[in-house]
Tab-separated table of C-alpha atoms in Angstrom:
chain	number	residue	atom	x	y	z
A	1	UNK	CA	31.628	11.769	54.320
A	2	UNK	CA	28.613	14.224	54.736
A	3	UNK	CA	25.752	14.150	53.566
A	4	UNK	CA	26.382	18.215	51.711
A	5	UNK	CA	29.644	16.277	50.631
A	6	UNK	CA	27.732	13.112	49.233
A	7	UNK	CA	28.715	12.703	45.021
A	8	UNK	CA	25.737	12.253	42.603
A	9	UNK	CA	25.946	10.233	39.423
A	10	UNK	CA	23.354	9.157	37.341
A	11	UNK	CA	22.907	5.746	36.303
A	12	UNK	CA	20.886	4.603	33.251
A	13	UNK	CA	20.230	0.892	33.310
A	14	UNK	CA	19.201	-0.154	30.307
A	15	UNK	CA	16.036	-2.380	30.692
A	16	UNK	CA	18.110	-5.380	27.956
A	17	UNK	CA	20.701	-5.685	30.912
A	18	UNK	CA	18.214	-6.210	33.560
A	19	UNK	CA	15.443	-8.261	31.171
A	20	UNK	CA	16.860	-11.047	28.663
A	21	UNK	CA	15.543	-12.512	25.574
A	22	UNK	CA	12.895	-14.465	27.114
A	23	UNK	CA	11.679	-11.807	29.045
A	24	UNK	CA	13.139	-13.257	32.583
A	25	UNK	CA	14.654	-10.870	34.544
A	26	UNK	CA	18.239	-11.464	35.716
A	27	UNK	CA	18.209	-11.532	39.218
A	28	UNK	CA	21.514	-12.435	39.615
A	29	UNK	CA	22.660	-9.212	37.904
A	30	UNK	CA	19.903	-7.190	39.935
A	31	UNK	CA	21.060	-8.327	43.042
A	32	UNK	CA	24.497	-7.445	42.395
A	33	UNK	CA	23.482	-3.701	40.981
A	34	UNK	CA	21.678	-3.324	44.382
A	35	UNK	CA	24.811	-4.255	46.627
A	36	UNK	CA	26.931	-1.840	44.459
A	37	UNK	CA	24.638	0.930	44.687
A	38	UNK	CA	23.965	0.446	48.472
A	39	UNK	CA	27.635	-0.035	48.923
A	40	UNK	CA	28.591	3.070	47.414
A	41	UNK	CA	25.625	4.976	48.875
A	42	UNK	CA	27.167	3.990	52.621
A	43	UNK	CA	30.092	5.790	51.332
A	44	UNK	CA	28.984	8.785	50.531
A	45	UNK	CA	28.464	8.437	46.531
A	46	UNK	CA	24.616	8.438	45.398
A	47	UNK	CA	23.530	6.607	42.266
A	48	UNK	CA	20.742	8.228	40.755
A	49	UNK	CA	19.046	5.362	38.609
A	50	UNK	CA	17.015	5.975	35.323
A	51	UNK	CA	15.852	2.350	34.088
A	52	UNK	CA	14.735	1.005	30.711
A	53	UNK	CA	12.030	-1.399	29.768
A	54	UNK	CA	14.217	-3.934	27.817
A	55	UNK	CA	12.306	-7.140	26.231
A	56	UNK	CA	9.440	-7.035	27.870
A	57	UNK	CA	8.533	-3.430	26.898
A	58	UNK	CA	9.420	-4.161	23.387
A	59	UNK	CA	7.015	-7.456	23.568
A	60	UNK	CA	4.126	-4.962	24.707
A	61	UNK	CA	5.002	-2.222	21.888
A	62	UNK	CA	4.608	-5.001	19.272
A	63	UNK	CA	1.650	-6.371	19.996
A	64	UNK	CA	0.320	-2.790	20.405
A	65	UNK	CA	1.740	-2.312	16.975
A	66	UNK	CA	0.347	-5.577	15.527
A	67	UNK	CA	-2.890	-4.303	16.788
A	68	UNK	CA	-2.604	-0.756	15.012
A	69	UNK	CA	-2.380	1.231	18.072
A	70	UNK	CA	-1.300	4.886	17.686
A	71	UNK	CA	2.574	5.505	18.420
A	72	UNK	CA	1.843	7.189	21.185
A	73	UNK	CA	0.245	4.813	23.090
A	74	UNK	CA	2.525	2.166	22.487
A	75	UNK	CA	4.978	4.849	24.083
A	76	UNK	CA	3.243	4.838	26.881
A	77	UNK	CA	3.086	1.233	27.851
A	78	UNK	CA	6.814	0.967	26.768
A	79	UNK	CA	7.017	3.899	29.844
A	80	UNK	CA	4.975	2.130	32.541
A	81	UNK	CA	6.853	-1.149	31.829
A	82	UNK	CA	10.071	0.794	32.604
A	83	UNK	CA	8.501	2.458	35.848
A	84	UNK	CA	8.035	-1.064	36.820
A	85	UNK	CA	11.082	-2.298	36.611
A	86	UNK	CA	12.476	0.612	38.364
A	87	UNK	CA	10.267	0.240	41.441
A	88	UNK	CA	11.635	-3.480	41.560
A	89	UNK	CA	14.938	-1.706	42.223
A	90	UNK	CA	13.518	1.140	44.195
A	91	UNK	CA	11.886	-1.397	46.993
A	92	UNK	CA	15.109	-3.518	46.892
A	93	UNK	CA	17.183	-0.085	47.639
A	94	UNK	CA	14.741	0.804	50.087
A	95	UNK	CA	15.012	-2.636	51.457
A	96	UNK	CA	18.901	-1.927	51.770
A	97	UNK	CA	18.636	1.211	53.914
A	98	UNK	CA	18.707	2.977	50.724
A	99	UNK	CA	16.675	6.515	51.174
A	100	UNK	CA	15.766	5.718	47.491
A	101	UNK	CA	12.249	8.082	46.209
A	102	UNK	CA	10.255	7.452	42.706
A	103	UNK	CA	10.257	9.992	40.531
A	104	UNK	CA	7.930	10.785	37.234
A	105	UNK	CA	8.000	14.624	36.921
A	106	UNK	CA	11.072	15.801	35.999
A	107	UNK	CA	10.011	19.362	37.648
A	108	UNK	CA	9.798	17.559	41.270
A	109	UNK	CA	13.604	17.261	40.846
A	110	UNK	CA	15.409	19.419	43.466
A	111	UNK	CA	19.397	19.329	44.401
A	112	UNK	CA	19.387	16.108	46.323
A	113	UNK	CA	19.936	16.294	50.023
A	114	UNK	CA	20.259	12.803	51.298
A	115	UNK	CA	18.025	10.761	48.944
A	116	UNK	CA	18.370	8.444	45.817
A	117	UNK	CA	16.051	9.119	43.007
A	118	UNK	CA	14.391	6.247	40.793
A	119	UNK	CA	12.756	6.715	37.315
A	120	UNK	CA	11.539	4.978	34.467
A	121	UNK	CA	10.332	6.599	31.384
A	122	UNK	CA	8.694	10.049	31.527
A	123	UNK	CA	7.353	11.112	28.277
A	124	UNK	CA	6.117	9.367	24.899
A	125	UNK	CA	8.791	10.003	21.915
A	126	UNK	CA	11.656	10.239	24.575
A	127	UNK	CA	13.913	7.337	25.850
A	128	UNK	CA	14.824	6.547	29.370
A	129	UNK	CA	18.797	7.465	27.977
A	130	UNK	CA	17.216	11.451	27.355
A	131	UNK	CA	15.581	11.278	31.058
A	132	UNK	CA	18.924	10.052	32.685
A	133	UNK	CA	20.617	13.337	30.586
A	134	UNK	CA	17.766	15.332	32.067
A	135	UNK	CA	18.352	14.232	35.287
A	136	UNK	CA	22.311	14.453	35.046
A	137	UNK	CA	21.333	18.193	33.885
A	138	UNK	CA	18.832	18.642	36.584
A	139	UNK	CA	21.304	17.578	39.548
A	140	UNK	CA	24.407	18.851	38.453
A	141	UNK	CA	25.550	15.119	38.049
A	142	UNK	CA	29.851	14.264	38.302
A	143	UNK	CA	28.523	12.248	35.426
A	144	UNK	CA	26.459	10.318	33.225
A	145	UNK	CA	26.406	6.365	33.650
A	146	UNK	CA	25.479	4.346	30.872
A	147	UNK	CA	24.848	0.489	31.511
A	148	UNK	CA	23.731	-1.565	27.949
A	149	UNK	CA	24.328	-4.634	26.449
A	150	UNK	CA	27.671	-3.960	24.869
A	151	UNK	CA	31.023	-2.715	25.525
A	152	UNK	CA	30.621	0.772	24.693
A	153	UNK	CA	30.008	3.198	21.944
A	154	UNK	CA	31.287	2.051	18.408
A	155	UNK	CA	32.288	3.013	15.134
A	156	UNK	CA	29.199	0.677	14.031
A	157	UNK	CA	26.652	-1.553	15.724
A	158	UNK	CA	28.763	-4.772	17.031
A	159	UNK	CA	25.522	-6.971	16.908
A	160	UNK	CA	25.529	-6.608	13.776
A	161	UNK	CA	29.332	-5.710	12.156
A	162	UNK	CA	31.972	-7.685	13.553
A	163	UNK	CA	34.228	-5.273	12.129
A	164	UNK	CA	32.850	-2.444	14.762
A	165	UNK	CA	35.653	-0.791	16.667
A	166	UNK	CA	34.981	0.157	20.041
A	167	UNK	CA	36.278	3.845	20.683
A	168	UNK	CA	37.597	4.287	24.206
A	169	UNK	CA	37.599	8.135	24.141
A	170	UNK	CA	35.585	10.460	22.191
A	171	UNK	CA	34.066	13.820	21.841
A	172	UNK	CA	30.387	14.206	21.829
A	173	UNK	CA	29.897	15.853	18.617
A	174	UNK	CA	32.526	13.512	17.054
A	175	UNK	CA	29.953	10.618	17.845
A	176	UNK	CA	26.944	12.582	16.580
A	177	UNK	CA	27.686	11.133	13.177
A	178	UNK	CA	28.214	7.578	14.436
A	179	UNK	CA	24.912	7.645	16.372
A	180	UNK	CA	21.491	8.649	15.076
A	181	UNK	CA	18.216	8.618	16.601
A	182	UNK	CA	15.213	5.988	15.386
A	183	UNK	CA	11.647	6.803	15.755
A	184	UNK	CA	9.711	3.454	16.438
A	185	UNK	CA	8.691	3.328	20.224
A	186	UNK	CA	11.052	0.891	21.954
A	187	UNK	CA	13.833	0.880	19.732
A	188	UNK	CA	16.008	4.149	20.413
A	189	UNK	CA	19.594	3.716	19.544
A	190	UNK	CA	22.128	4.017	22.576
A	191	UNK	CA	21.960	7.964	22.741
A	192	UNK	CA	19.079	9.038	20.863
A	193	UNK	CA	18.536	13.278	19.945
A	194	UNK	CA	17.222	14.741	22.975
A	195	UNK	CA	19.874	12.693	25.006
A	196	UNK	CA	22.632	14.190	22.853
A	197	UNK	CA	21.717	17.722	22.792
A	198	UNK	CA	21.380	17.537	26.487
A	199	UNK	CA	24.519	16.515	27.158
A	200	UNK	CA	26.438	18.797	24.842
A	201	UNK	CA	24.533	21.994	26.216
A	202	UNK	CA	24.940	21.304	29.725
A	203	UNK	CA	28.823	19.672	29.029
A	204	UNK	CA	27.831	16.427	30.946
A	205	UNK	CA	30.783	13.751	30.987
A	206	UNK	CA	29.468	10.683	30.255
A	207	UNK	CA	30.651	7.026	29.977
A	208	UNK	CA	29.072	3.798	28.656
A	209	UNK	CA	30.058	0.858	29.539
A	210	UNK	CA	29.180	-3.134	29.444
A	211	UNK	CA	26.260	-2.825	32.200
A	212	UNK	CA	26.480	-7.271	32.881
A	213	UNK	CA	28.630	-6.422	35.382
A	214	UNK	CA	27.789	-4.164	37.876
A	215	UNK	CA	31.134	-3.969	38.931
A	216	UNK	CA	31.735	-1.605	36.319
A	217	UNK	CA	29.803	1.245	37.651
A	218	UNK	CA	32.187	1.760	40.545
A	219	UNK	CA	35.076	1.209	37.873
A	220	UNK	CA	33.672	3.910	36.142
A	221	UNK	CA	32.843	6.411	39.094
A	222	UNK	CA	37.139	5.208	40.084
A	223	UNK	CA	38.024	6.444	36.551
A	224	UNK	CA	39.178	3.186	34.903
A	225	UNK	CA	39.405	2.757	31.655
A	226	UNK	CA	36.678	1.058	30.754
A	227	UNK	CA	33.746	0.947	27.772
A	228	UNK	CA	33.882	4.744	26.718
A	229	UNK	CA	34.477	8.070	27.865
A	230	UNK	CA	32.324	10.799	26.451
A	231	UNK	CA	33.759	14.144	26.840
A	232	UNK	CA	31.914	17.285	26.095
């Protein structure tokens, strides 16, 4: 395939896939993301990658809170612990053969050519699931990638209703009342405001899915029916 031919899609990895409870990342998992994204890249499909800070972000936003710090600044460490993680995937792309390039300004985003673009969080008050929207926006993405911790979007949160039912297919503005945004730095629901009204306005498909196996990013990109499909 050419390079003007080449497919975009957006990834966001969601820093609790990457990062577990003891703040250890999962290299295992990493290493497999890596050989899926570099495999697809070699055939002509780019995965744009927007990662979260998972665990350890949350550890530094509550001691920041314990010690009274403004909001804002626990934002921003929450951000540069999610621009670190992404760089440990940016290096391993580049590693790869990958033509993968950091990004934190939203306005240095151009139509991609022949390169792979790698954030972390951009701006306090906003999650890394808003900046992957931005950037699905920005680049005229086939679609929005969500990798979490669960299956997919639910009538309820699973972790904490067994009774949840996961919806396989749904309308954004039918999940608008299922979903709903919090506030506290480091603990944004799985499509938070900005994220949402992104996504409707710019009629992005997107499709969330169980992100512990990489595997299901080219399922996704294949159209299987997997986690759920977000329509516009």
């Amino acid at each position: 395939m050419s390079m003007k031919n080449k497919k975009s899609y957006v990834l966001k990895l969601g820093g609790h896939v990457l990062i577990d409870d003891q703040r250890c990342i999962r290299s295992d998992i990493l290493s497999k993301y890596i050989d899926v994204i570099t495999h697809l890249w070699n055939h002509g499909i780019t995965i744009h990658l927007v990662v979260g800070g998972g665990s350890l972000a949350r550890l530094y936003i509550d001691t920041l809170k314990a010690l009274k710090a403004p909001k804002t600044y626990q934002d921003v460490i929450g951000i540069e612990v999610s621009r670190l993680n992404a760089k440990i995937l940016l290096h391993a792309l580049r590693d790869k053969g990958v033509n993968a390039i950091f990004i934190d300004d939203l306005q240095a985003i151009k139509k991609p050519k022949n390169e792979l673009y790698v954030l972390g969080g951009l701006s306090p008050a906003q999650s890394t699931t808003a900046v992957a929207a931005l950037l699905a926006e920005a680049i005229k993405a086939e679609k929005l990638i969500i990798a979490t911790d669960v299956d997919g979007v639910y009538t309820d949160d699973p972790k904490k209703n067994p009774n949840a039912t996961l919806l396989k297919k749904v309308s954004i503005r039918e999940i608008i009342d299922i979903l709903r945004q919090e506030h506290e730095p480091g603990s944004y629901k799985l499509l938070d405001a900005i994220a949402l009204q992104v996504i409707i306005r710019s009629q992005i498909i997107t499709h969330v899915i169980n992100g512990f196996d990489p595997l299901n990013v080219k399922r996704a990109i294949e159209g299987e029916e997997i986690g759920t499909l977000i329509t516009p």
